[in-house]
Short mmCIF file of C-alpha atoms and ligand atoms in Angstrom, two decimals:
data_model
loop_
_atom_site.label_atom_id
_atom_site.label_comp_id
_atom_site.label_asym_id
_atom_site.label_seq_id
_atom_site.Cartn_x
_atom_site.Cartn_y
_atom_site.Cartn_z
CA UNK R 1 0.00 0.00 0.00
CA UNK R 2 1.33 3.43 -0.92
CA UNK R 3 0.45 6.81 0.57
CA UNK R 4 1.29 9.43 -2.07
CA UNK R 5 1.09 13.17 -2.44
CA UNK R 6 2.41 13.78 1.09
CA UNK R 7 3.20 17.48 1.55
CA UNK R 8 5.38 16.87 4.62
CA UNK R 9 6.53 13.55 6.01
CA UNK R 10 7.49 14.32 9.60
CA UNK R 11 9.18 12.29 12.33
CA UNK R 12 11.75 10.30 10.34
CA UNK R 13 14.19 8.68 12.76
CA UNK R 14 16.94 6.14 12.01
CA UNK R 15 16.48 2.57 13.19
CA UNK R 16 17.62 1.86 16.74
CA UNK R 17 16.87 5.30 18.22
CA UNK R 18 14.50 4.48 21.06
CA UNK R 19 14.21 7.97 22.60
CA UNK R 20 15.37 11.54 21.99
CA UNK R 21 17.51 13.14 24.67
CA UNK R 22 18.80 16.68 25.22
CA UNK R 23 19.48 18.66 22.07
CA UNK R 24 18.28 15.76 19.92
CA UNK R 25 14.78 16.16 21.31
CA UNK R 26 14.62 19.32 19.20
CA UNK R 27 15.40 17.47 15.97
CA UNK R 28 13.50 15.17 13.64
CA UNK R 29 13.71 14.09 10.01
CA UNK R 30 11.33 15.81 7.57
CA UNK R 31 10.80 15.20 3.84
CA UNK R 32 8.79 17.40 1.47
CA UNK R 33 6.70 15.99 -1.41
CA UNK R 34 6.99 12.44 -0.23
CA UNK R 35 5.46 8.98 -0.46
CA UNK R 36 5.40 6.13 2.03
CA UNK R 37 4.97 2.40 1.42
CA UNK R 38 3.27 0.10 3.93
CA UNK R 39 3.60 -3.68 3.92
CA UNK R 40 1.83 -5.94 6.43
CA UNK R 41 0.92 -2.92 8.53
CA UNK R 42 4.52 -1.79 8.82
CA UNK R 43 6.50 1.02 7.22
CA UNK R 44 8.38 -0.58 4.32
CA UNK R 45 9.91 2.49 2.72
CA UNK R 46 9.53 6.18 1.92
CA UNK R 47 11.08 8.80 -0.30
CA UNK R 48 10.50 12.01 -2.20
CA UNK R 49 9.16 12.89 -5.62
CA UNK R 50 7.90 10.93 -8.61
CA UNK R 51 5.13 8.70 -7.12
CA UNK R 52 1.91 10.35 -8.32
CA UNK R 53 -0.54 7.63 -7.50
CA UNK R 54 -1.12 4.92 -4.96
CA UNK R 55 -3.77 3.69 -2.59
CA UNK R 56 -4.12 6.67 -0.27
CA UNK R 57 -3.93 10.26 -1.47
CA UNK R 58 -2.49 12.42 1.33
CA UNK R 59 -3.78 15.47 -0.60
CA UNK R 60 -0.61 17.42 0.11
CA UNK R 61 -1.11 17.19 3.87
CA UNK R 62 1.35 16.25 6.61
CA UNK R 63 1.91 12.60 7.56
CA UNK R 64 3.34 11.96 11.02
CA UNK R 65 3.49 9.11 13.54
CA UNK R 66 0.34 8.86 15.65
CA UNK R 67 0.31 10.05 19.25
CA UNK R 68 1.50 7.70 22.00
CA UNK R 69 -0.20 8.40 25.32
CA UNK R 70 1.87 6.75 28.03
CA UNK R 71 -0.22 7.73 31.08
CA UNK R 72 -4.01 7.43 31.29
CA UNK R 73 -6.70 6.35 33.73
CA UNK R 74 -9.49 6.01 31.15
CA UNK R 75 -11.11 2.94 32.69
CA UNK R 76 -13.44 4.51 35.23
CA UNK R 77 -17.14 4.56 35.98
CA UNK R 78 -19.44 7.55 35.82
CA UNK R 79 -17.89 10.96 36.20
CA UNK R 80 -16.75 13.38 38.87
CA UNK R 81 -18.61 16.37 37.53
CA UNK R 82 -20.31 16.64 40.94
CA UNK R 83 -16.93 17.82 42.31
CA UNK R 84 -16.44 20.40 39.60
CA UNK R 85 -18.36 23.12 41.45
CA UNK R 86 -16.36 22.46 44.66
CA UNK R 87 -13.25 22.87 42.62
CA UNK R 88 -14.49 26.09 41.00
CA UNK R 89 -15.35 27.38 44.47
CA UNK R 90 -11.76 26.94 45.53
CA UNK R 91 -11.36 23.50 47.10
CA UNK R 92 -8.02 21.91 46.22
CA UNK R 93 -7.53 18.38 44.86
CA UNK R 94 -6.34 17.31 48.34
CA UNK R 95 -9.35 18.94 50.07
CA UNK R 96 -11.82 17.25 47.74
CA UNK R 97 -10.06 13.91 48.36
CA UNK R 98 -10.06 14.46 52.14
CA UNK R 99 -13.87 14.87 52.08
CA UNK R 100 -14.27 11.40 50.55
CA UNK R 101 -14.42 12.76 47.03
CA UNK R 102 -11.68 12.27 44.51
CA UNK R 103 -10.27 8.84 43.83
CA UNK R 104 -12.43 7.19 46.53
CA UNK R 105 -15.55 8.61 44.92
CA UNK R 106 -14.52 6.99 41.61
CA UNK R 107 -13.76 3.73 43.45
CA UNK R 108 -17.28 3.64 44.97
CA UNK R 109 -18.79 4.20 41.53
CA UNK R 110 -16.58 1.57 39.90
CA UNK R 111 -17.29 -1.07 42.50
CA UNK R 112 -21.02 -0.61 41.88
CA UNK R 113 -20.62 -0.96 38.09
CA UNK R 114 -20.62 -4.27 36.21
CA UNK R 115 -17.60 -5.29 34.17
CA UNK R 116 -19.51 -5.04 30.86
CA UNK R 117 -20.84 -1.60 31.69
CA UNK R 118 -17.36 -0.44 32.75
CA UNK R 119 -16.02 -1.65 29.41
CA UNK R 120 -18.79 0.15 27.53
CA UNK R 121 -18.14 3.45 29.31
CA UNK R 122 -14.37 3.15 28.89
CA UNK R 123 -14.61 2.34 25.18
CA UNK R 124 -16.28 5.71 24.56
CA UNK R 125 -13.05 7.33 25.77
CA UNK R 126 -10.78 4.92 23.91
CA UNK R 127 -12.64 5.66 20.66
CA UNK R 128 -12.45 9.39 21.33
CA UNK R 129 -8.67 9.14 21.85
CA UNK R 130 -8.16 7.08 18.68
CA UNK R 131 -10.20 9.58 16.64
CA UNK R 132 -7.92 12.32 17.93
CA UNK R 133 -4.84 10.49 16.67
CA UNK R 134 -3.72 8.31 19.58
CA UNK R 135 -2.34 5.02 18.27
CA UNK R 136 -0.86 3.63 21.50
CA UNK R 137 -2.02 4.11 25.07
CA UNK R 138 -1.22 2.98 28.57
CA UNK R 139 -4.18 2.42 30.89
CA UNK R 140 -3.99 2.10 34.68
CA UNK R 141 -6.13 0.35 37.25
CA UNK R 142 -6.52 2.16 40.56
CA UNK R 143 -10.24 2.82 40.98
CA UNK R 144 -11.02 -0.57 42.47
CA UNK R 145 -8.87 -0.27 45.60
CA UNK R 146 -9.82 -3.78 46.66
CA UNK R 147 -8.81 -7.11 45.10
CA UNK R 148 -12.10 -7.61 43.23
CA UNK R 149 -12.30 -4.08 41.85
CA UNK R 150 -8.67 -3.94 40.79
CA UNK R 151 -8.89 -7.28 38.96
CA UNK R 152 -12.13 -6.17 37.29
CA UNK R 153 -10.26 -3.13 35.96
CA UNK R 154 -7.32 -5.20 34.72
CA UNK R 155 -9.71 -7.55 32.91
CA UNK R 156 -11.44 -4.58 31.27
CA UNK R 157 -8.07 -3.17 30.14
CA UNK R 158 -7.26 -6.60 28.72
CA UNK R 159 -10.55 -6.69 26.82
CA UNK R 160 -9.78 -3.25 25.38
CA UNK R 161 -6.29 -4.42 24.42
CA UNK R 162 -7.71 -7.38 22.54
CA UNK R 163 -10.34 -5.42 20.61
CA UNK R 164 -8.88 -2.07 19.52
CA UNK R 165 -6.38 -1.38 16.74
CA UNK R 166 -4.32 0.88 19.02
CA UNK R 167 -1.54 -0.67 21.10
CA UNK R 168 -2.56 -0.92 24.76
CA UNK R 169 -0.29 -1.38 27.78
CA UNK R 170 -1.71 -2.15 31.19
CA UNK R 171 -0.57 -0.87 34.58
CA UNK R 172 -1.55 -2.15 38.03
CA UNK R 173 -2.07 0.95 40.18
CA UNK R 174 -3.55 -0.72 43.27
CA UNK R 175 -1.66 1.88 45.31
CA UNK R 176 -3.61 4.84 43.96
CA UNK R 177 -5.30 5.66 47.29
CA UNK R 178 -5.95 3.71 50.49
CA UNK R 179 -9.04 1.57 49.88
CA UNK R 180 -12.09 2.14 52.09
CA UNK R 181 -12.02 0.21 55.34
CA UNK R 182 -8.24 -0.32 55.37
CA UNK R 183 -5.50 1.37 57.40
CA UNK R 184 -2.67 2.54 55.14
CA UNK R 185 -0.42 -0.21 56.44
CA UNK R 186 -3.03 -2.91 55.87
CA UNK R 187 -3.78 -1.59 52.41
CA UNK R 188 -0.11 -1.59 51.38
CA UNK R 189 -0.02 -5.25 52.40
CA UNK R 190 -3.23 -5.89 50.44
CA UNK R 191 -1.63 -4.34 47.35
CA UNK R 192 1.43 -6.54 47.82
CA UNK R 193 -0.86 -9.56 48.06
CA UNK R 194 -2.57 -8.57 44.78
CA UNK R 195 0.72 -8.44 42.82
CA UNK R 196 0.97 -12.10 41.71
CA UNK R 197 -2.55 -12.08 40.22
CA UNK R 198 -2.11 -8.56 38.77
CA UNK R 199 1.12 -9.67 37.08
CA UNK R 200 -0.91 -12.12 34.98
CA UNK R 201 -2.74 -9.19 33.38
CA UNK R 202 -0.57 -6.10 33.62
CA UNK R 203 2.78 -4.98 32.17
CA UNK R 204 3.63 -2.34 34.75
CA UNK R 205 3.12 -1.38 38.38
CA UNK R 206 2.51 2.16 39.58
CA UNK R 207 2.32 3.79 43.02
CA UNK R 208 0.93 7.27 43.77
CA UNK R 209 3.97 8.29 45.81
CA UNK R 210 2.91 11.68 47.05
CA UNK R 211 1.84 13.73 50.06
CA UNK R 212 -1.39 12.37 51.52
CA UNK R 213 -1.20 9.14 49.50
CA UNK R 214 1.74 6.68 49.71
CA UNK R 215 5.16 7.28 51.25
CA UNK R 216 8.59 6.45 49.87
CA UNK R 217 8.71 3.51 52.32
CA UNK R 218 5.34 2.18 51.11
CA UNK R 219 6.51 2.56 47.52
CA UNK R 220 9.78 0.80 48.25
CA UNK R 221 7.95 -2.14 49.85
CA UNK R 222 5.51 -2.48 46.96
CA UNK R 223 8.20 -2.23 44.27
CA UNK R 224 10.38 -4.73 46.10
CA UNK R 225 7.49 -7.19 46.10
CA UNK R 226 6.89 -6.60 42.39
CA UNK R 227 10.52 -7.12 41.41
CA UNK R 228 10.83 -9.45 38.40
CA UNK R 229 7.04 -9.43 37.93
CA UNK R 230 6.05 -5.91 36.92
CA UNK R 231 8.18 -2.94 35.76
CA UNK R 232 7.56 0.28 37.73
CA UNK R 233 6.08 3.51 36.38
CA UNK R 234 5.66 5.92 39.27
CA UNK R 235 3.35 8.86 40.07
CA UNK R 236 5.81 11.29 41.68
CA UNK R 237 6.06 14.94 42.71
CA UNK R 238 2.57 16.04 41.73
CA UNK R 239 1.49 17.47 45.07
CA UNK R 240 4.90 17.74 46.80
CA UNK R 241 8.56 16.90 46.28
CA UNK R 242 7.84 13.33 47.32
CA UNK R 243 11.00 11.27 46.88
CA UNK R 244 9.08 9.27 44.29
CA UNK R 245 11.63 9.96 41.57
CA UNK R 246 14.47 8.60 43.70
CA UNK R 247 12.64 5.44 44.74
CA UNK R 248 11.48 4.91 41.15
CA UNK R 249 15.01 5.21 39.77
CA UNK R 250 16.26 2.90 42.51
CA UNK R 251 13.86 0.23 41.25
CA UNK R 252 14.62 0.77 37.56
CA UNK R 253 11.33 2.51 36.73
CA UNK R 254 10.56 2.84 33.04
CA UNK R 255 9.11 6.28 33.75
CA UNK R 256 8.44 8.71 36.57
CA UNK R 257 5.37 10.77 35.89
CA UNK R 258 3.88 14.17 36.84
CA UNK R 259 6.97 16.03 38.18
CA UNK R 260 5.13 19.32 38.68
CA UNK R 261 7.29 19.98 41.78
CA UNK R 262 10.70 18.85 40.64
CA UNK R 263 13.96 20.29 42.03
CA UNK R 264 17.48 20.04 40.63
CA UNK R 265 18.06 16.96 42.80
CA UNK R 266 15.56 14.96 40.72
CA UNK R 267 17.16 16.12 37.47
CA UNK R 268 20.50 14.85 38.76
CA UNK R 269 19.11 11.51 39.88
CA UNK R 270 17.51 10.88 36.48
CA UNK R 271 20.64 11.65 34.48
CA UNK R 272 22.18 8.57 32.88
CA UNK R 273 19.25 6.28 33.78
CA UNK R 274 16.76 4.45 31.56
CA UNK R 275 13.86 6.20 33.32
CA UNK R 276 11.75 8.52 31.17
CA UNK R 277 10.67 11.76 32.90
CA UNK R 278 7.04 12.17 31.90
CA UNK R 279 5.06 15.35 32.42
CA UNK R 280 1.30 15.75 32.32
CA UNK R 281 0.42 19.34 31.47
CA UNK R 282 -3.30 18.52 31.42
CA UNK R 283 -3.29 18.09 35.20
CA UNK R 284 -1.30 21.29 35.71
CA UNK R 285 -3.98 23.04 33.65
CA UNK R 286 -6.97 21.47 35.39
CA UNK R 287 -5.65 21.62 38.97
CA UNK R 288 -3.82 24.93 38.63
CA UNK R 289 -0.46 23.35 39.48
CA UNK R 290 2.94 24.52 38.25
CA UNK R 291 3.94 23.10 34.86
CA UNK R 292 6.85 20.65 34.82
CA UNK R 293 10.34 22.02 34.12
CA UNK R 294 10.59 20.33 30.74
CA UNK R 295 13.02 22.85 29.30
CA UNK R 296 15.45 22.44 32.23
CA UNK R 297 15.35 18.67 31.80
CA UNK R 298 16.20 18.96 28.11
CA UNK R 299 18.95 21.50 28.84
CA UNK R 300 20.41 18.99 31.31
CA UNK R 301 20.59 16.43 28.47
CA UNK R 302 17.55 14.44 29.59
CA UNK R 303 14.49 13.32 27.64
CA UNK R 304 10.96 14.48 28.29
CA UNK R 305 7.77 12.64 27.43
CA UNK R 306 4.33 14.23 27.64
CA UNK R 307 1.08 12.33 28.23
CA UNK R 308 -2.56 13.22 28.82
CA UNK R 309 -3.20 11.67 32.27
CA UNK R 310 -6.82 11.36 31.02
CA UNK R 311 -8.80 10.73 34.25
CA UNK R 312 -11.96 12.01 35.95
CA UNK R 313 -10.24 14.00 38.70
CA UNK R 314 -7.23 15.89 37.45
CA UNK R 315 -7.34 15.79 33.66
CA UNK R 316 -10.65 14.94 32.02
CA UNK R 317 -9.18 15.26 28.53
CA UNK R 318 -7.30 12.82 26.31
CA UNK R 319 -6.44 15.18 23.48
CA UNK R 320 -2.73 14.75 22.76
CA UNK R 321 -2.75 17.72 20.44
CA UNK R 322 -3.78 19.90 23.38
CA UNK R 323 -0.98 18.25 25.39
CA UNK R 324 1.47 19.15 22.65
CA UNK R 325 0.18 22.74 22.54
CA UNK R 326 0.56 23.07 26.31
CA UNK R 327 4.09 21.71 26.00
CA UNK R 328 4.84 24.63 23.71
CA UNK R 329 2.79 27.38 25.30
CA UNK R 330 3.26 26.58 29.00
CA UNK R 331 6.53 24.64 29.06
CA UNK R 332 8.26 26.56 26.27
CA UNK R 333 9.13 23.48 24.27
CA UNK R 334 9.67 23.99 20.56
CA UNK R 335 7.05 22.29 18.37
CA UNK R 336 9.57 19.57 17.49
CA UNK R 337 10.52 19.02 21.15
CA UNK R 338 6.82 18.73 22.01
CA UNK R 339 6.23 16.43 19.03
CA UNK R 340 9.01 14.05 20.14
CA UNK R 341 7.57 14.18 23.66
CA UNK R 342 4.14 12.93 22.48
CA UNK R 343 5.44 10.34 20.01
CA UNK R 344 8.85 8.65 20.34
CA UNK R 345 9.56 9.51 23.98
CA UNK R 346 6.08 8.61 25.17
CA UNK R 347 6.34 5.33 23.22
CA UNK R 348 9.59 4.71 25.13
CA UNK R 349 7.70 5.32 28.39
CA UNK R 350 5.49 2.34 27.47
CA UNK R 351 8.41 0.18 26.33
CA UNK R 352 7.17 0.15 22.72
CA UNK R 353 9.40 2.67 20.93
CA UNK R 354 10.93 -0.14 18.91
CA UNK R 355 7.55 -0.36 17.12
CA UNK R 356 5.92 3.05 17.58
CA UNK R 357 6.66 6.77 17.75
CA UNK R 358 8.49 7.59 14.52
CA UNK R 359 8.68 7.11 10.76
CA UNK R 360 11.25 4.33 10.68
CA UNK R 361 11.41 1.29 8.36
CA UNK R 362 9.96 -1.72 10.15
CA UNK R 363 7.85 0.23 12.65
CA UNK R 364 4.06 -0.04 12.69
CA UNK R 365 2.37 2.19 10.16
CA UNK R 366 0.39 3.98 12.88
CA UNK R 367 0.00 7.39 11.30
CA UNK R 368 -1.85 10.69 11.33
CA UNK R 369 -2.71 12.33 7.99
CA UNK R 370 -3.57 16.03 8.20
CA UNK R 371 -5.33 18.51 5.98
CA UNK R 372 -3.09 20.31 3.46
CA UNK R 373 -1.07 23.24 4.73
CA UNK R 374 -0.43 21.90 8.23
CA UNK R 375 2.95 21.43 9.89
CA UNK R 376 4.03 20.77 13.49
CA UNK R 377 4.17 24.45 14.38
CA UNK R 378 0.64 25.14 13.18
CA UNK R 379 -0.61 21.99 14.89
CA UNK R 380 0.48 23.32 18.28
CA UNK R 381 -0.18 27.00 17.58
CA UNK R 382 -3.68 26.79 16.14
CA UNK R 383 -4.44 24.08 18.63
CA UNK R 384 -8.20 23.77 18.38
CA UNK R 385 -8.77 23.92 14.63
CA UNK R 386 -9.57 20.44 13.34
CA UNK R 387 -6.70 19.26 11.12
CA UNK R 388 -6.63 15.46 11.32
CA UNK R 389 -8.07 13.94 8.11
CA UNK R 390 -7.38 10.32 8.82
CA UNK R 391 -5.72 8.05 11.35
CA UNK R 392 -4.16 4.84 10.02
CA UNK R 393 -3.42 2.03 12.42
O1 LIG E 1 -2.56 11.22 37.75
N1 LIG E 1 -2.43 11.62 40.79
C1 LIG E 1 -3.07 10.59 40.90
N2 LIG E 1 -3.89 10.07 40.01
C2 LIG E 1 -4.48 10.81 38.96
C3 LIG E 1 -5.73 11.45 39.40
C4 LIG E 1 -6.72 10.45 39.63
C5 LIG E 1 -8.04 10.98 40.05
O2 LIG E 1 -8.15 12.06 40.64
O3 LIG E 1 -8.99 10.26 39.78
C6 LIG E 1 -3.49 11.73 38.35
O4 LIG E 1 -3.59 12.97 38.43
FE1 LIG E 2 -2.11 9.73 36.73
#
């Protein structure tokens, strides 16, 4: 299959580059007037000029790798719109949680919802994300907060994985909040006890290591128990400088996510590791938190990935184009830095950048085709004008 009449082919990366670090995050390969050949769903070749016909006419638009969203909580029941007014009236995320709202509110709803109904509600969001150009997504558990509820979530994620064209990775986030009826200590033990069963379904383990949720010691215990079974991806430094980055790096985390409150110490700890710093500007926007120091990370030679954090409490939006725009507008990333953050680097943060995140021979042909006249700059700048013509995956 040939895509012809491509105005701009964007995101060309040589084989073997699994993430972009430092200065290289600001670079990507671009061809004008190009074509691209797909065989067996994979990129088989591309070039410029001469090809005037083929199977798919790109109409002079841009072709780029689809978005990779490495941090979402899109399996949830109902909504938290009832907390929206409290939030508008000035209650913080922590205050809403302390009143029994927040994550516990979602857990109550989820535990009252059947598995089929949970799947149905979640698929609405998965379809929305795919329409907006997401071709790979990570999905977390963490609204069950008891063995039954957590396993129900992991089964739903598995059913999504088996039915959608997008790549899906699954994360066990039993330690998202202390489940109702448990002391923190007893709940940490319950999470540890869930790990062997969770490891049958999930790829990764996550802990909300932050003020008011789980401590560094809790996180260390949980990750020690998961060693060899599930790779860590940690929620760290959203509400406070939590020590989550350090404990994540200690356990070889694939990513540490949020980082709204990062100091230079975390930048230093991450240097030279395989851990992808992942920032979630959607939650900074929705909760009014500081934006992550993406530019400082890149200046220090590190990578940055950006993800949506799509969830009912801190980021009810899975639009990766909006994430990219916020990367530029609020974090001062260049359009190419933001683009690499939502494609190759976020694919790395799911362990799939060998197959996703760039235009590279052999990778999956998981692509976005835009209207004519669009480029990466305009995509981030004119961030709400529809521009995606087609998503191939
Ligand atoms: O990534 N920080 C913890 N978890 C989510 C929020 C989950 C929720 O409020 O439902 C987050 O922001
Ligand atoms: Fe999250």
